[in-house]
XYZ file of C-alpha atoms in Angstrom:
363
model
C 0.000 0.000 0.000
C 1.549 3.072 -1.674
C 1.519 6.287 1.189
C -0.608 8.949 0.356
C 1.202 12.128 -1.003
C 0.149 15.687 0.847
C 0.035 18.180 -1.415
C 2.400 21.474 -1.125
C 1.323 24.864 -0.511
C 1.843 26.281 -3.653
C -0.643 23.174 -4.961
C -2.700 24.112 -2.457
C -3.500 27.740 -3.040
C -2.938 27.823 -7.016
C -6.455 26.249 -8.338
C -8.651 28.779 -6.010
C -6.490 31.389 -7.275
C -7.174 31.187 -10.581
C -10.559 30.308 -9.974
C -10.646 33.943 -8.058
C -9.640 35.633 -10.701
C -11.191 34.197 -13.170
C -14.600 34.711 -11.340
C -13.955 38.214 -11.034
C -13.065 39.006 -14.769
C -16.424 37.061 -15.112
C -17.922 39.601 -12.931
C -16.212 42.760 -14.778
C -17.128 41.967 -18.329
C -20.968 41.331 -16.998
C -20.805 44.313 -15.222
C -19.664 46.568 -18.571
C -22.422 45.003 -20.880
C -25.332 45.470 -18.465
C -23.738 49.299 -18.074
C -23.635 49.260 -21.629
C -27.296 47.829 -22.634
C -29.109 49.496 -19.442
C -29.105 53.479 -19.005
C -30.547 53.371 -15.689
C -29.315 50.668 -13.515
C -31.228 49.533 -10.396
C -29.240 49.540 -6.925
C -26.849 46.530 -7.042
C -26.109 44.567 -4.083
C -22.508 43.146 -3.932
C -21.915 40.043 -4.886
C -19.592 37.330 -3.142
C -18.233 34.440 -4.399
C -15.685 32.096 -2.298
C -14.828 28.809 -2.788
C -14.124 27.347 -0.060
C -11.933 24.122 0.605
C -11.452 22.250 3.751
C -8.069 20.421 3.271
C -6.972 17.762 5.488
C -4.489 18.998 7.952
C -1.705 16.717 8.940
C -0.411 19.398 11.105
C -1.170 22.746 13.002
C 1.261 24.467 11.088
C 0.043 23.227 7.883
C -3.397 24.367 9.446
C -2.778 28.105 10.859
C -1.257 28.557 7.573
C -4.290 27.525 5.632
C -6.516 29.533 7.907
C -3.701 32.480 7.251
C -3.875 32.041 3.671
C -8.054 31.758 3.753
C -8.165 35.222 5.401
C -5.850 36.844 3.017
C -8.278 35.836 0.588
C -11.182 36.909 2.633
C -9.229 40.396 2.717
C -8.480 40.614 -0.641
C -11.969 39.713 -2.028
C -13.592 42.305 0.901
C -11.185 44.953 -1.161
C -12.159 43.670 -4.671
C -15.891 43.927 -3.284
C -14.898 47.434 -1.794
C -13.866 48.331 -5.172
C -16.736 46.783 -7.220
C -18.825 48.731 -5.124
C -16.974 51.909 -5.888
C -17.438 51.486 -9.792
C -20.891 50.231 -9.366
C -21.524 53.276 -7.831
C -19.883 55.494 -9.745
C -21.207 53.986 -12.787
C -24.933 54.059 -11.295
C -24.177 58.416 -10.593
C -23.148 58.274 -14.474
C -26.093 56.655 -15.454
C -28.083 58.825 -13.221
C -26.635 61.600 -14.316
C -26.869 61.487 -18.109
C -30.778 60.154 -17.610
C -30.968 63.921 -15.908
C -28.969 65.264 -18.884
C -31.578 63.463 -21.186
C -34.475 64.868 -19.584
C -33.443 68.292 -19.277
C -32.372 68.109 -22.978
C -36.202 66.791 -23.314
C -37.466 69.550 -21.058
C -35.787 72.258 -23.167
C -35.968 70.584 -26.636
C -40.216 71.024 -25.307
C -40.106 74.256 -24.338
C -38.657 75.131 -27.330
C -41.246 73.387 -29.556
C -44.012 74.985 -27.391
C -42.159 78.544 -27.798
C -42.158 77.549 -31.282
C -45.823 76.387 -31.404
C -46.891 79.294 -29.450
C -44.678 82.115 -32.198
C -46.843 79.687 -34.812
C -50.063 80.548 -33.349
C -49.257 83.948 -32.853
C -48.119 84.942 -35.817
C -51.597 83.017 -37.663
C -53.420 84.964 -34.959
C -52.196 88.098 -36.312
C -52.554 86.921 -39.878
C -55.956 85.820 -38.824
C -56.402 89.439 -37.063
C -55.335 91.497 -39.923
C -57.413 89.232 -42.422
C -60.622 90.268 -40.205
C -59.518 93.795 -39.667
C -59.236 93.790 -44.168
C -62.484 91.955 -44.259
C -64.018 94.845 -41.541
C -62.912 97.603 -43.867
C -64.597 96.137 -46.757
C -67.622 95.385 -44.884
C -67.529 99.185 -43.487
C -67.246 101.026 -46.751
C -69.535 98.703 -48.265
C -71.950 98.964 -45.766
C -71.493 102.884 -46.093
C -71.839 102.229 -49.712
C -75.136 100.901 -49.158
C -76.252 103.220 -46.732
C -75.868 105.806 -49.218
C -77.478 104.005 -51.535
C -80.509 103.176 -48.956
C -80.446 106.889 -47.661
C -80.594 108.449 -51.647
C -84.093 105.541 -52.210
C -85.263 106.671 -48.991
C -85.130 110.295 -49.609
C -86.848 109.920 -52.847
C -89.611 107.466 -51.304
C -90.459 110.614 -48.793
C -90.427 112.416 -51.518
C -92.634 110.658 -53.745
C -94.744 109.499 -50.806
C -94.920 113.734 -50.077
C -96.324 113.922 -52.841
C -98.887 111.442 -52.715
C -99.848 112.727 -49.399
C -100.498 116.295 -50.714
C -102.753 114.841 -53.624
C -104.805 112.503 -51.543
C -105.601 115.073 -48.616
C -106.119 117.683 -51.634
C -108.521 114.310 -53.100
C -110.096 113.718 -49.491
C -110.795 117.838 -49.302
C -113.056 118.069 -52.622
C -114.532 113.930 -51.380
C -115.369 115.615 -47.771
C -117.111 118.572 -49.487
C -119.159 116.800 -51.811
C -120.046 114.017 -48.872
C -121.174 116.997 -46.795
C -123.369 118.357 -49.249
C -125.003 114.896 -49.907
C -125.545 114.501 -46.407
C -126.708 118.015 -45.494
C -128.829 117.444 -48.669
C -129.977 113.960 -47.222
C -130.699 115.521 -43.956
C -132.765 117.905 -45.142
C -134.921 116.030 -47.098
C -134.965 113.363 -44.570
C -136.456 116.182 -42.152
C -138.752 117.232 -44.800
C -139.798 113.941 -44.751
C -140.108 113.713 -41.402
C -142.308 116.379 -40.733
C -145.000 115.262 -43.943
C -144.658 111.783 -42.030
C -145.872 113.411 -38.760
C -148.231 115.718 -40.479
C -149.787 112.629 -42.067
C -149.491 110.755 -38.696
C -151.166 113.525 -36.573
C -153.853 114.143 -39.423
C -154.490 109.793 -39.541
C -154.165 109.675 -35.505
C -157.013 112.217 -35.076
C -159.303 110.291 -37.950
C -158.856 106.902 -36.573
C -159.757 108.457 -33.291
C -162.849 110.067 -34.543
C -163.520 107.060 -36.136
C -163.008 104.805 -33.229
C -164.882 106.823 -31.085
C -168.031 106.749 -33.067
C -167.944 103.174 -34.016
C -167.363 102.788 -29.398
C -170.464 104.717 -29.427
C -172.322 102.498 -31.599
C -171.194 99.332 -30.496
C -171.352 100.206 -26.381
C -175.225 101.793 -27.267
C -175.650 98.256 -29.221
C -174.760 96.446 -26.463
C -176.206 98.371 -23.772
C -179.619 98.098 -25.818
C -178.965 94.474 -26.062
C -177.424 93.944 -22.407
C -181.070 95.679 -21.752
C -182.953 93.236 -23.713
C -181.413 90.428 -22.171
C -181.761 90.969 -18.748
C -185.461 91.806 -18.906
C -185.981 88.467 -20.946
C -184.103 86.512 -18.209
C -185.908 88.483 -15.520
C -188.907 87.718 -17.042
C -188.120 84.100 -17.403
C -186.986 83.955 -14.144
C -189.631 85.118 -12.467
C -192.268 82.930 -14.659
C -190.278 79.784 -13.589
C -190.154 80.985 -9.534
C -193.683 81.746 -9.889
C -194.639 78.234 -11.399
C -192.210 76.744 -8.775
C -193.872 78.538 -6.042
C -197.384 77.831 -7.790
C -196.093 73.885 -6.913
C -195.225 73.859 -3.624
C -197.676 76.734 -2.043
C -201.039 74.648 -2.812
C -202.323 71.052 -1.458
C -200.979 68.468 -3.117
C -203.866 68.008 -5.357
C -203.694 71.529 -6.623
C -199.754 70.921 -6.936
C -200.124 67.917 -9.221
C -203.109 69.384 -11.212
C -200.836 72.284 -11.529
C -197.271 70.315 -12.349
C -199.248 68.962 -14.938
C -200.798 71.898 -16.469
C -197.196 73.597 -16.190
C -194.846 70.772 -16.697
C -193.940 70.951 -20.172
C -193.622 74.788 -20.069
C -191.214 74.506 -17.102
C -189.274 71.771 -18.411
C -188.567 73.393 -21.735
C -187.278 76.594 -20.447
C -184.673 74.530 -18.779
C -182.572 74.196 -21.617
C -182.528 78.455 -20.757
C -181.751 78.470 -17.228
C -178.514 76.453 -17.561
C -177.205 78.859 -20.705
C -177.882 81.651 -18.733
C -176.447 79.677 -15.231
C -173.635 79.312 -17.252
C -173.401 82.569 -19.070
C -173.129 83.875 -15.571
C -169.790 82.207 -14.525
C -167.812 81.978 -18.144
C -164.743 83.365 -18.848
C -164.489 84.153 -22.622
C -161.079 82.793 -23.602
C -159.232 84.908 -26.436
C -159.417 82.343 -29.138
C -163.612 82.268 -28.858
C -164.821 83.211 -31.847
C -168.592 83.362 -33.820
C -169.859 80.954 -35.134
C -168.273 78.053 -32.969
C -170.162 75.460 -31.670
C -169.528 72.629 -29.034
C -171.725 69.801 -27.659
C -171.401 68.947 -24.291
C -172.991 66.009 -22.472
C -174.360 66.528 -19.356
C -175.448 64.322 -16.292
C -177.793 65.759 -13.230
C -179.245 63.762 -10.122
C -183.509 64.555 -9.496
C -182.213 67.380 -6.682
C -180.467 69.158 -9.211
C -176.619 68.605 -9.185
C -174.789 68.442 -12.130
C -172.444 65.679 -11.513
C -170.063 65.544 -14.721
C -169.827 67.778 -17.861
C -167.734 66.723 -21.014
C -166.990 67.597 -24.469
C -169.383 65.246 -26.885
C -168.415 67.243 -29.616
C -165.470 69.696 -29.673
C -165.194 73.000 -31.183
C -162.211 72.840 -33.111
C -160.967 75.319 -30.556
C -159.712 73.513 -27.031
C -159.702 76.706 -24.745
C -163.228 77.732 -25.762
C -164.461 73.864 -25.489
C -162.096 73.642 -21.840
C -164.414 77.165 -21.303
C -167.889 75.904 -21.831
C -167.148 72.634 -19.406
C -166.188 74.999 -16.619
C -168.906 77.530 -17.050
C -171.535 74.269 -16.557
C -169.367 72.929 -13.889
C -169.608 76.412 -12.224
C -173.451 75.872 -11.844
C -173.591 73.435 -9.304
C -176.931 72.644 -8.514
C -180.003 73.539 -10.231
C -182.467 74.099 -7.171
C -185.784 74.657 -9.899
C -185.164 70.856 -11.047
C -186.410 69.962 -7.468
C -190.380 68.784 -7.263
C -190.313 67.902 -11.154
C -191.896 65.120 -11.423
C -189.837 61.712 -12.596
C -191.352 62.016 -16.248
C -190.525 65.104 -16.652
C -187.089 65.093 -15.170
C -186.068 62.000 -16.952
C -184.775 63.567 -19.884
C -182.761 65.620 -17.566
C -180.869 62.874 -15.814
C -178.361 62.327 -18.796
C -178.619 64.995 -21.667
C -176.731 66.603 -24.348
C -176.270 70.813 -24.841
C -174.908 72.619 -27.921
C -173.069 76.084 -26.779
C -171.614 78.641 -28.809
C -170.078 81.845 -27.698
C -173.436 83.961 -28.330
C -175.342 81.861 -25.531
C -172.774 82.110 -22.893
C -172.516 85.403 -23.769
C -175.952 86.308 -22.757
């Protein structure tokens, strides 16, 4: 069994050297092309990167020499860190820095454009403002133009409408005058006639009034002659019917009956004039009577003399002078003569038909 060969110091120490420094040219070059591809870096955090190897110690020299050599290398990479850092840093201030550059070139390079934009609009503002102010002074002196125009039609529309004026008042004058002398013409003649219509008027007035006052005369004598007539033949009727009535009931009943039939038929046909006049008494002549109309009423009675229903049998034509007649009858009552007739006699009395016209109830 072959012993197993410790390796030297130098061995020891030469494969984490290079790997060292290789890692950290590693580091460098990635460091450059994310500079170089990134304007703005973010905040970088140091990196470490040790290797460590535990080596079997044979010794404690061999050992405190390893752990000698190990903190050297500790040292030396806290350094390279240290100075990593530094260029990180200063890199990150250059990065910072030109992205401040960059937007204060942006920041002017804009307020440039807007000065630019804003000289632009200023100068088509005035462009725009003298265009207006061009386009105002054509509009004025046309418009003055015009007005001249407007104020030259206008003057000779006064004119023309003066004169128009002047002939139609001077036309309205010599109208007026010959309307006034129509109408004072009119007027006059209208008076004229006037007074011939009142003449004629008065003159008619106090004819017709002669005229009416005779024919009052005659008429009012006619009827007073006839009102006279009348009332002595119903007097005398009357008092030929209370005499034969009291004839009937003053003597002994022999001498009544002897008497009712001596009498009878002359009492019972001036019946028939009692009622007319009875009802002559109470009528009311309605406007529409008129001569020569004739109604038919039918009458009932009981023996003691009451008339217990009147209607029309046979109208008129007219209603208010039929409606008159039934109410004139109805007015009667009772006929107290009909009492003490004897039942022959009264029978044709007890249901009996009337003709009236307005001479009878006018009695």
């Amino acid at each position: 069994m072959q012993p197993i060969r410790e390796p030297s110091a130098s061995e020891s120490y030469f494969w984490p050297s290079v790997w060292a420094v290789g890692l950290h040219v590693l580091i460098f070059g990635l460091l450059f092309v994310s500079f170089a591809m990134t304007p703005e870096l973010p905040e970088a955090r140091p990196i470490v990167q040790a290797t460590l190897y535990q080596l079997k110690s044979k010794s404690q020299a061999t050992t405190q020499t390893n752990q000698k050599l190990a903190g050297e290398a500790k040292k030396s990479a806290a350094r390279q860190t240290e100075v990593e850092q530094m260029e990180q840093k200063k890199v990150e201030q250059e990065a910072v820095k030109a992205a401040e550059q960059k937007k204060a070139d942006a920041a002017q390079k804009a307020e440039e454009q807007k000065a630019e934009e804003a000289k632009k609009a200023d100068d088509a503002k005035k462009a725009d403002d003298a265009k207006k102010a061009a386009e105002d002074a054509k509009k004025a002196e046309a418009k003055k133009a015009d007005d001249a125009k407007k104020t030259a039609e206008e003057k000779q529309l006064a004119d023309i409408a003066k004169k128009k004026a002047e002939d139609d008042a001077k036309k309205k004058a010599e109208e007026d005058a010959k309307r006034a002398a129509a109408e004072e013409a009119k007027k006059q003649a209208a008076e004229d006639a006037k007074k011939q219509a009142a003449d004629d008027a008065k003159k008619k007035a106090a004819e017709d009034a002669k005229k009416k006052a005779a024919e009052d005369a005659k008429k009012k004598s006619a009827e007073d002659a006839k009102k006279k007539a009348q009332d002595a033949a119903r007097k005398s009727a009357e008092d030929k019917k209370a005499q034969a009535l009291a004839d009937l009931l003053s003597d002994k009943p022999e001498r009544q009956q002897a008497l009712a039939d001596e009498r009878g038929d002359e009492v019972a046909g001036s019946f028939d004039d009692l009622i007319r006049s009875r009802a002559a008494e109470g009528w009311a002549r309605p406007p529409s009577a008129r001569k020569g109309m004739t109604v038919v009423l039918q009458i009932n009675m009981l023996p003691d003399g009451t008339l217990t229903s009147v209607t029309v049998s046979k109208s008129s034509g007219d209603g208010p002078f039929d409606s008159s007649a039934v109410a004139a009858v109805k007015n009667i009552g009772r006929l107290t003569e009909m009492q003490g007739m004897k039942p022959s006699d009264f029978a044709p009395y007890r249901s009996f038909k009337m003709t009236f016209t307005p001479e009878d109830l006018a009695l």
